[in-house]
Amino acid sequence: MKILFATSEAHPLIKTGGLADVSGALPRALHDAGHDVRLLLPAYAPLLRKAGAVIARSELMLDGARVRVLETRLPGSALVVWLIDHPLFSEREGNPYMSPSGHPWHDNPERFTLFCRAAARIATDQAMLGWRPDIVHANDWQTGLIPPLLSLEHNPPPSLFTLHNMAYQGVFDRSTFERLRLPWALWHDRGVEFWNNLSFLKGGIAYSRFITTVSPSYAREIQTPAFGYGLDGLLRERQADVVGILNGIDEQEWNPATDPYLPTGYTPESLDTKPRLKALLQAEMGLPVDEAPLLVGLIGRMVEQKGIDLVLEALNHILYLPIQVVALGSGERRFEDAFRALALAYPDRIAVRIGYDEGLAHRIEAGADTFLMPSRFEPCGLNQMYSLRYGTPPIVHRVGGLADTVIHASDENLAKGTANGIVIDNADTLAVGWAIGEALHLYRDRPDHWRAMQRAGMQQPFSWAESAGRYVALYKRMLG
Ligand code: ADP
């Protein structure tokens, strides 16, 4: 099958979050399964610096804008990557979506409309590339206009749209729609119009044959008002076409046995190595090197979604317990500042690194005793899967992909040997505090159970090949 996979970020070329992990891994898994995949991305300036050899493949005129299509390969793979090259992407540094002040780039609608227009041309073989996909796979709001634009073409390939996070929707006012000179045929309540605004995300949902999301639980949750951001009604109508497919993880990159970011590897059989990695992590983060306290790891965007505020408040109440915390992430200033302040107040208990650090992320997954991720909502979540694989039982809220991957350490599950973490039913301060206490209790007082939980997580299958197979099954139905 020929698959055009359009996305706004893909690891290792450009990454702000889980979307990049999926967009780096899924197309590669499809490619490895013998499919003819083209990964389509904007040619951001930082991306161009990371890419290897790049050649120009063609040139397009899109609503007055001259755009080049560049070609490169995904680093470390034979997968072909096409890049949409325009100054809106190639002459802008930093984050793909946000200015350094943390606000969305003012011209994001222009930038991603341009990307979608280019994608629609390529998908209908109007880009002089000599290649026409059977399937278009679009991802998140930045690609949401591709299915609607394709719907206006003669005999277009069918689209599948994956929701990685409904919280980001690409909603702009009506005058933006007019300024973008998008076709009026799309402006109606079954189209891109959303309460007299333009919604990229709604366009992707409304015009795609299938809508997938990155875990079965999240697929159900987004059909309810609490998680649907006003699109739950539309999603309920399309119920039969909404499918949850759990993400895999890159099992090469996240393999505790061979991880190049670790001084020594380990397996379920050699978990005795882990305390050494804990000591190295404590030293790296400037914490007292001591095996006794429970070392709690936390990695991710410091935003409300991830329950960072709950963690901060809970820590204030439970620091009488023998625990240490290492946190890595960046996000909202108020949370970054609060974490910094807490680390300053308790320098031998709490260490924080604000920023992005791939290597440290690996060392936290390996060196921490438990991984804390009490997200309020979580489409899939990758870090809890990494921590499971690294024998670092996670503490999570029973929601989305967290609910689908973590099995609570109840007496019953511990007896059965299925428990692999701690699951709380409420995203609140009390529950977070309780869960950390519970982890400490299991770690310290029931080491056999803790070891069994570590092993259960490490042996869980998270391969992309299986998830890719589920996407292929949907692609086949789209063609059938
Ligand atoms: P989301 O996509 O909502 O941000 P996920 O858990 O799905 O959350 O994926 C986050 C990805 O980004 C993971 O690969 C995680 O390791 C990585 N990540 C997030 N913040 C950082 C950071 N500060 N340093 C290193 N890696 C990070």
Coordinates of C-alpha atoms and ligand atoms in Angstrom, one line a residue:
M1 CA 0.0 0.0 0.0
K2 CA 1.1 3.6 -0.7
I3 CA 0.6 5.7 2.4
L4 CA 1.2 9.5 2.7
F5 CA 1.8 10.1 6.4
A6 CA 1.4 13.9 7.1
T7 CA 2.5 15.2 10.5
S8 CA 3.8 18.4 12.1
E9 CA 6.6 16.6 14.0
A10 CA 8.6 13.4 13.8
H11 CA 11.4 12.0 16.0
P12 CA 14.3 12.4 15.5
L13 CA 13.9 15.3 13.1
I14 CA 11.8 17.6 15.3
K15 CA 9.9 16.8 18.5
T16 CA 7.8 18.6 21.1
G17 CA 6.0 15.6 22.5
G18 CA 4.4 12.2 21.9
L19 CA 3.2 13.0 18.4
A20 CA 6.8 13.0 17.2
D21 CA 7.5 9.6 18.8
V22 CA 4.5 8.1 16.9
S23 CA 5.3 9.9 13.7
G24 CA 8.9 8.6 13.8
A25 CA 8.0 5.1 14.7
L26 CA 4.7 4.2 13.0
P27 CA 5.7 5.1 9.4
R28 CA 8.9 3.2 10.0
A29 CA 7.0 0.1 11.2
L30 CA 4.7 0.4 8.1
H31 CA 7.8 0.7 5.9
D32 CA 9.3 -2.3 7.6
A33 CA 6.1 -4.3 6.9
G34 CA 6.7 -3.7 3.2
H35 CA 4.4 -0.6 2.6
D36 CA 5.5 2.3 0.5
V37 CA 5.3 5.2 2.9
R38 CA 6.2 8.9 2.5
L39 CA 6.5 10.9 5.7
L40 CA 5.4 14.5 5.0
L41 CA 6.6 17.4 7.3
P42 CA 7.2 21.1 7.2
A43 CA 10.8 22.0 6.6
Y44 CA 11.4 23.9 9.9
A45 CA 14.8 25.5 10.3
P46 CA 16.0 23.3 13.2
L47 CA 14.7 20.2 11.2
L48 CA 16.8 21.1 8.2
R49 CA 19.9 21.3 10.3
K50 CA 19.2 17.8 11.8
A51 CA 18.4 16.2 8.4
G52 CA 21.1 14.5 6.5
A53 CA 21.4 15.1 2.7
V54 CA 18.4 17.0 1.3
I55 CA 17.5 17.3 -2.4
A56 CA 14.9 19.4 -4.1
R57 CA 12.2 17.3 -5.7
S58 CA 9.6 19.7 -7.1
E59 CA 8.1 23.1 -6.8
L60 CA 4.4 24.1 -6.3
M61 CA 2.4 27.3 -6.4
L62 CA -0.2 27.3 -3.7
D63 CA -2.5 30.3 -3.5
G64 CA 0.2 32.6 -4.7
A65 CA 2.9 31.0 -2.5
R66 CA 5.9 29.3 -4.0
V67 CA 6.7 26.1 -2.1
R68 CA 9.5 23.5 -2.7
V69 CA 9.2 19.9 -1.9
L70 CA 12.5 18.6 -0.5
E71 CA 13.4 15.0 0.0
T72 CA 15.5 13.3 2.7
R73 CA 15.5 10.1 4.7
L74 CA 14.5 9.7 8.3
P75 CA 17.8 9.4 10.1
G76 CA 18.7 5.8 10.8
S77 CA 16.1 4.5 8.3
A78 CA 15.5 4.2 4.6
L79 CA 12.1 5.9 5.0
V80 CA 11.6 8.7 2.5
V81 CA 10.7 12.1 4.0
W82 CA 9.2 14.9 2.0
L83 CA 9.5 18.4 3.4
I84 CA 7.4 21.4 2.5
D85 CA 9.8 24.2 2.2
H86 CA 8.6 27.8 2.6
P87 CA 10.1 30.7 4.6
L88 CA 7.2 30.4 7.1
F89 CA 8.9 27.2 8.2
S90 CA 12.5 27.4 7.1
E91 CA 13.2 30.9 8.3
R92 CA 11.8 30.4 11.8
E93 CA 13.9 29.1 14.7
G94 CA 12.7 27.3 17.8
N95 CA 9.5 25.5 18.7
P96 CA 7.4 24.6 15.6
Y97 CA 4.2 26.1 17.2
M98 CA 5.2 28.7 19.7
S99 CA 7.3 31.8 19.9
P100 CA 9.9 32.0 22.6
S101 CA 7.4 33.9 24.8
G102 CA 5.3 30.7 24.9
H103 CA 2.5 32.1 22.7
P104 CA 1.4 30.3 19.5
W105 CA 3.0 31.9 16.4
H106 CA 0.6 34.5 15.2
D107 CA 0.6 33.1 11.7
N108 CA 0.0 29.4 12.6
P109 CA -3.2 29.3 10.5
E110 CA -1.3 30.5 7.4
R111 CA 1.6 28.1 8.1
F112 CA -0.5 25.0 8.5
T113 CA -3.0 25.8 5.8
L114 CA 0.0 26.0 3.5
F115 CA 1.2 22.7 4.7
C116 CA -2.3 21.1 4.2
R117 CA -2.7 22.6 0.7
A118 CA 0.7 21.2 -0.2
A119 CA -0.3 17.8 1.2
A120 CA -3.6 17.8 -0.7
R121 CA -1.6 18.5 -4.0
I122 CA 0.8 15.7 -3.3
A123 CA -1.9 13.3 -2.3
T124 CA -3.6 13.8 -5.7
D125 CA -0.4 13.5 -7.6
Q126 CA -0.4 17.1 -8.7
A127 CA 3.1 17.8 -7.4
M128 CA 5.2 16.3 -10.2
L129 CA 6.5 13.7 -7.8
G130 CA 5.1 10.7 -9.9
W131 CA 3.6 9.1 -6.8
R132 CA 0.0 8.8 -5.7
P133 CA -0.9 7.4 -2.3
D134 CA -3.7 4.9 -1.7
I135 CA -4.2 6.3 1.8
V136 CA -3.7 9.6 3.4
H137 CA -3.0 9.4 7.1
A138 CA -3.2 12.8 8.8
N139 CA -2.4 13.7 12.5
D140 CA -3.7 16.3 14.8
W141 CA -5.0 19.8 14.0
Q142 CA -2.0 21.0 12.1
T143 CA -3.0 18.5 9.3
G144 CA -6.8 18.8 9.9
L145 CA -7.5 20.6 6.7
I146 CA -6.0 17.9 4.5
P147 CA -9.1 15.7 4.5
P148 CA -11.5 18.6 3.8
L149 CA -9.3 20.0 1.0
L150 CA -9.1 16.5 -0.5
S151 CA -12.8 16.1 -0.4
L152 CA -13.0 18.9 -3.0
E153 CA -10.7 17.0 -5.4
H154 CA -11.8 14.6 -8.1
N155 CA -11.4 11.0 -6.9
P156 CA -9.2 11.6 -3.9
P157 CA -7.6 8.9 -1.8
P158 CA -9.4 8.3 1.5
S159 CA -8.1 9.8 4.7
L160 CA -7.6 8.5 8.2
F161 CA -7.2 11.1 10.9
T162 CA -5.5 10.3 14.2
L163 CA -6.2 12.4 17.3
H164 CA -3.1 12.5 19.5
N165 CA -4.5 15.1 21.8
M166 CA -8.0 16.7 21.5
A167 CA -6.9 19.6 23.7
Y168 CA -5.2 21.2 20.8
Q169 CA -7.8 22.0 18.1
G170 CA -6.6 24.8 15.8
V171 CA -9.6 27.0 16.3
F172 CA -9.5 30.5 14.7
D173 CA -12.1 33.1 14.0
R174 CA -14.1 33.5 10.9
S175 CA -12.1 36.3 9.5
T176 CA -9.1 34.0 9.6
F177 CA -11.0 31.6 7.4
E178 CA -11.7 34.4 5.0
R179 CA -8.1 35.6 5.0
L180 CA -6.9 32.1 4.2
R181 CA -9.2 32.0 1.2
L182 CA -10.4 28.5 2.0
P183 CA -13.2 27.3 -0.1
W184 CA -16.7 28.3 1.2
A185 CA -17.9 24.8 0.3
L186 CA -16.2 23.7 3.5
W187 CA -17.9 26.3 5.7
H188 CA -20.9 24.6 7.3
D189 CA -21.8 22.7 10.4
R190 CA -20.8 19.4 8.9
G191 CA -17.6 20.9 7.7
V192 CA -14.8 23.1 9.2
E193 CA -17.2 25.6 10.8
F194 CA -17.4 25.3 14.6
W195 CA -19.6 27.8 16.4
N196 CA -18.8 30.4 13.7
N197 CA -15.1 29.7 14.0
L198 CA -12.7 27.7 11.8
S199 CA -11.7 24.4 13.4
F200 CA -8.9 22.5 11.8
L201 CA -9.5 19.5 14.1
K202 CA -13.2 19.3 13.2
G203 CA -12.3 19.3 9.5
G204 CA -10.0 16.3 10.1
I205 CA -12.8 14.5 11.9
A206 CA -15.6 15.4 9.6
Y207 CA -14.0 14.4 6.3
S208 CA -12.0 11.3 7.2
R209 CA -13.2 7.8 6.7
F210 CA -11.8 6.7 10.0
I211 CA -10.9 8.6 13.1
T212 CA -8.4 6.9 15.3
T213 CA -7.0 7.8 18.6
V214 CA -4.0 6.5 20.5
S215 CA -5.7 4.3 23.1
P216 CA -9.0 2.5 23.4
S217 CA -10.0 4.3 26.6
Y218 CA -9.4 7.7 25.1
A219 CA -11.5 6.7 22.1
R220 CA -14.4 6.2 24.5
E221 CA -13.6 9.3 26.6
I222 CA -13.6 11.7 23.7
Q223 CA -17.2 10.8 23.0
T224 CA -18.2 12.3 26.3
P225 CA -18.6 16.0 27.1
A226 CA -15.9 15.9 29.7
F227 CA -13.2 15.0 27.2
G228 CA -14.7 15.9 23.8
Y229 CA -14.1 19.7 23.7
G230 CA -17.5 20.2 22.1
L231 CA -16.8 17.7 19.4
D232 CA -18.1 14.7 21.4
G233 CA -21.5 14.9 19.6
L234 CA -19.8 14.6 16.2
L235 CA -17.7 11.8 17.5
R236 CA -20.7 10.0 18.9
E237 CA -22.4 10.2 15.5
R238 CA -19.3 8.7 14.0
Q239 CA -19.0 6.1 16.8
A240 CA -18.6 3.2 14.4
D241 CA -15.6 4.9 12.7
V242 CA -13.8 6.0 15.9
V243 CA -11.1 3.4 16.8
G244 CA -8.6 3.4 19.6
I245 CA -5.2 1.9 18.7
L246 CA -2.6 1.9 21.5
N247 CA 0.7 3.4 20.6
G248 CA 3.8 1.2 20.6
I249 CA 7.1 2.4 21.8
D250 CA 10.4 2.4 20.0
E251 CA 11.7 -0.8 21.6
Q252 CA 15.2 -0.2 20.3
E253 CA 15.6 3.3 21.6
W254 CA 13.9 2.4 24.9
N255 CA 15.6 -0.8 25.7
P256 CA 17.2 -1.0 29.2
A257 CA 19.5 -3.8 28.1
T258 CA 21.2 -1.7 25.4
D259 CA 20.4 1.9 26.2
P260 CA 23.5 4.0 25.2
Y261 CA 22.5 6.7 27.6
L262 CA 23.1 4.3 30.5
P263 CA 26.6 3.3 31.8
T264 CA 25.3 -0.3 32.1
G265 CA 22.3 -2.2 30.9
Y266 CA 19.9 -4.5 32.7
T267 CA 17.1 -7.0 32.1
P268 CA 14.3 -8.5 34.2
E269 CA 16.9 -11.0 35.4
S270 CA 19.6 -8.4 36.3
L271 CA 17.5 -5.9 38.2
D272 CA 20.2 -5.8 40.9
T273 CA 22.0 -3.3 38.6
K274 CA 19.2 -0.7 39.1
P275 CA 20.4 0.6 42.4
R276 CA 23.7 1.6 40.8
L277 CA 21.8 3.6 38.2
K278 CA 19.7 5.2 41.0
A279 CA 23.0 6.2 42.7
L280 CA 24.3 7.7 39.5
L281 CA 21.1 9.6 38.9
Q282 CA 21.1 11.0 42.5
A283 CA 24.7 12.1 42.0
E284 CA 23.9 13.7 38.6
M285 CA 21.0 15.6 40.1
G286 CA 22.9 16.7 43.2
L287 CA 20.8 14.6 45.6
P288 CA 22.3 12.6 48.5
V289 CA 23.3 9.2 47.2
D290 CA 21.2 6.8 49.3
E291 CA 19.3 3.7 48.4
A292 CA 16.8 4.0 51.2
P293 CA 14.5 6.8 50.1
L294 CA 12.0 6.1 47.3
L295 CA 13.2 8.0 44.3
V296 CA 10.3 9.4 42.4
G297 CA 10.9 10.3 38.7
L298 CA 8.8 12.7 36.6
I299 CA 9.3 13.8 33.0
G300 CA 7.1 15.8 30.7
R301 CA 5.4 19.0 29.8
M302 CA 4.8 21.0 32.9
V303 CA 1.2 21.8 32.2
E304 CA -2.1 21.2 34.0
Q305 CA -2.9 18.2 31.7
K306 CA 0.0 16.3 33.4
G307 CA -1.3 17.1 36.9
I308 CA 1.9 19.1 37.7
D309 CA -0.1 21.3 40.1
L310 CA -1.3 18.2 42.0
V311 CA 2.2 16.9 42.3
L312 CA 3.5 20.2 43.6
E313 CA 0.8 20.5 46.2
A314 CA 1.0 16.8 47.2
L315 CA 4.8 17.1 47.7
N316 CA 4.2 19.9 50.1
H317 CA 2.2 17.6 52.3
I318 CA 4.3 14.4 52.1
L319 CA 7.9 15.4 52.4
Y320 CA 8.0 13.9 55.9
L321 CA 8.2 10.6 54.1
P322 CA 11.6 9.2 53.0
I323 CA 11.3 10.1 49.4
Q324 CA 13.3 12.0 46.8
V325 CA 12.0 13.5 43.6
V326 CA 13.8 14.1 40.3
A327 CA 11.8 16.1 37.7
L328 CA 12.6 17.0 34.1
G329 CA 10.5 19.1 31.9
S330 CA 9.4 22.5 30.7
G331 CA 6.1 24.2 30.1
E332 CA 4.1 26.9 31.9
R333 CA 6.3 29.3 33.8
R334 CA 4.3 29.2 37.0
F335 CA 4.9 25.4 37.3
E336 CA 8.6 25.7 36.3
D337 CA 9.0 28.4 38.9
A338 CA 7.1 26.4 41.6
F339 CA 9.3 23.4 41.0
R340 CA 12.4 25.4 41.1
A341 CA 11.3 27.0 44.4
L342 CA 10.5 23.6 45.9
A343 CA 13.9 22.3 44.9
L344 CA 15.6 25.3 46.5
A345 CA 13.6 24.8 49.7
Y346 CA 14.4 21.1 49.9
P347 CA 17.7 20.6 48.1
D348 CA 18.4 17.2 49.4
R349 CA 14.9 15.9 48.6
I350 CA 13.9 17.5 45.3
A351 CA 15.9 18.1 42.2
V352 CA 14.5 19.6 39.0
R353 CA 16.0 20.3 35.5
I354 CA 14.0 22.7 33.4
G355 CA 14.5 22.0 29.7
Y356 CA 14.6 19.2 27.3
D357 CA 17.2 16.4 27.7
E358 CA 16.8 13.1 26.0
G359 CA 19.7 11.5 27.8
L360 CA 18.5 12.5 31.3
A361 CA 15.0 11.3 30.4
H362 CA 16.5 7.8 29.8
R363 CA 18.5 8.0 33.0
I364 CA 15.4 9.0 35.0
E365 CA 13.4 6.1 33.6
A366 CA 16.2 3.8 34.6
G367 CA 17.4 5.3 37.9
A368 CA 14.1 6.2 39.5
D369 CA 12.2 3.7 41.7
T370 CA 8.8 4.8 40.6
F371 CA 7.5 7.2 37.8
L372 CA 4.8 9.7 38.6
M373 CA 2.3 10.6 35.9
P374 CA -1.1 11.6 37.4
S375 CA -2.4 13.2 34.2
R376 CA -5.9 14.6 34.3
F377 CA -6.4 13.2 30.8
E378 CA -3.9 11.2 28.7
P379 CA -4.6 10.2 25.1
C380 CA -1.9 7.5 25.4
G381 CA 1.1 8.6 27.2
L382 CA 4.5 7.3 26.4
N383 CA 6.5 7.9 29.6
Q384 CA 4.5 5.3 31.6
M385 CA 5.2 2.7 29.0
Y386 CA 8.9 3.6 29.0
S387 CA 8.9 3.3 32.8
L388 CA 7.2 -0.1 32.7
R389 CA 9.8 -1.3 30.2
Y390 CA 12.6 0.1 32.5
G391 CA 11.3 -1.8 35.6
T392 CA 10.2 1.5 37.2
P393 CA 6.6 0.9 38.3
P394 CA 4.5 4.0 37.4
I395 CA 1.9 5.9 39.5
V396 CA -0.9 7.0 37.2
H397 CA -4.5 8.3 37.1
R398 CA -7.0 5.8 35.7
V399 CA -7.6 7.7 32.4
G400 CA -6.9 7.2 28.7
G401 CA -3.8 5.3 27.8
L402 CA -2.7 5.2 31.4
A403 CA -5.7 3.1 32.3
D404 CA -5.0 0.8 29.3
T405 CA -1.4 0.1 30.3
V406 CA -1.0 0.2 34.0
I407 CA -2.5 -2.5 36.3
H408 CA -3.0 -1.5 39.9
A409 CA -1.2 -3.2 42.8
S410 CA -4.3 -4.3 44.5
D411 CA -3.9 -7.4 46.8
E412 CA -5.7 -9.4 44.1
N413 CA -3.5 -8.3 41.2
L414 CA -0.4 -8.7 43.3
A415 CA -1.5 -12.2 44.1
K416 CA -2.1 -12.9 40.5
G417 CA 1.2 -11.4 39.5
T418 CA -0.4 -9.0 37.0
A419 CA 0.2 -5.7 39.0
N420 CA 2.7 -3.4 37.4
G421 CA 2.0 0.0 39.0
I422 CA -0.2 2.1 41.1
V423 CA -3.4 3.5 39.7
I424 CA -5.5 6.3 41.4
D425 CA -9.1 6.9 40.6
N426 CA -9.1 10.6 41.1
A427 CA -6.7 13.2 39.9
D428 CA -6.4 15.1 43.1
T429 CA -3.7 16.0 45.7
L430 CA -4.9 13.5 48.3
A431 CA -4.8 10.6 45.8
V432 CA -1.3 11.6 44.5
G433 CA 0.0 11.8 48.0
W434 CA -1.6 8.5 49.0
A435 CA -0.1 6.8 45.9
I436 CA 3.4 7.9 46.6
G437 CA 3.0 6.6 50.1
E438 CA 1.7 3.3 48.8
A439 CA 4.6 3.0 46.4
L440 CA 7.0 3.6 49.3
H441 CA 5.3 0.9 51.3
L442 CA 5.5 -1.7 48.5
Y443 CA 9.1 -0.7 47.7
R444 CA 10.3 -0.8 51.3
D445 CA 8.1 -3.4 53.0
R446 CA 7.1 -5.8 50.3
P447 CA 10.2 -6.1 48.1
D448 CA 9.1 -9.4 46.6
H449 CA 5.9 -7.8 45.3
W450 CA 7.8 -4.8 44.1
R451 CA 10.2 -7.0 42.2
A452 CA 7.3 -8.9 40.7
M453 CA 5.7 -5.6 39.6
Q454 CA 9.0 -4.5 38.0
R455 CA 9.2 -7.7 36.1
A456 CA 5.6 -7.7 35.0
G457 CA 6.1 -4.2 33.4
M458 CA 9.3 -5.1 31.8
Q459 CA 7.7 -8.1 30.1
Q460 CA 4.7 -6.3 28.7
P461 CA 4.7 -6.2 24.9
F462 CA 4.7 -2.6 23.4
S463 CA 5.9 -3.3 19.9
W464 CA 5.0 -0.9 17.1
A465 CA 4.7 -3.9 14.7
E466 CA 1.4 -4.9 16.4
S467 CA 0.0 -1.4 16.4
A468 CA 1.0 -0.9 12.8
G469 CA -0.9 -4.1 11.9
R470 CA -4.0 -2.5 13.4
Y471 CA -3.6 0.6 11.2
V472 CA -3.0 -1.6 8.2
A473 CA -6.3 -3.4 8.9
L474 CA -8.1 -0.1 8.8
Y475 CA -6.3 1.0 5.7
K476 CA -7.5 -2.2 4.0
R477 CA -11.1 -1.5 5.0
M478 CA -10.8 2.0 3.6
L479 CA -9.8 0.6 0.2
G480 CA -12.2 -2.3 0.4
Ligands
ADP1 P1 2.9 14.4 25.5 O1 2.9 14.0 24.1 O2 1.5 14.7 26.0 O3 3.9 15.5 25.8 P2 3.8 11.7 26.1 O4 4.1 11.0 27.4 O5 2.9 11.0 25.1 O6 3.3 13.2 26.4 O7 5.2 11.9 25.3 C1 6.2 12.8 25.8 C2 7.4 12.4 25.0 O8 8.3 13.5 25.1 C3 8.2 11.3 25.6 O9 9.0 10.7 24.6 C4 9.1 12.0 26.7 O10 10.2 11.2 27.1 C5 9.5 13.2 26.0 N1 9.7 14.4 26.8 C6 8.8 15.3 27.3 N2 9.5 16.3 28.0 C7 10.8 16.0 27.9 C8 12.0 16.6 28.5 N3 11.9 17.7 29.2 N4 13.2 16.1 28.2 C9 13.2 14.9 27.5 N5 12.2 14.2 27.0 C10 11.0 14.8 27.2

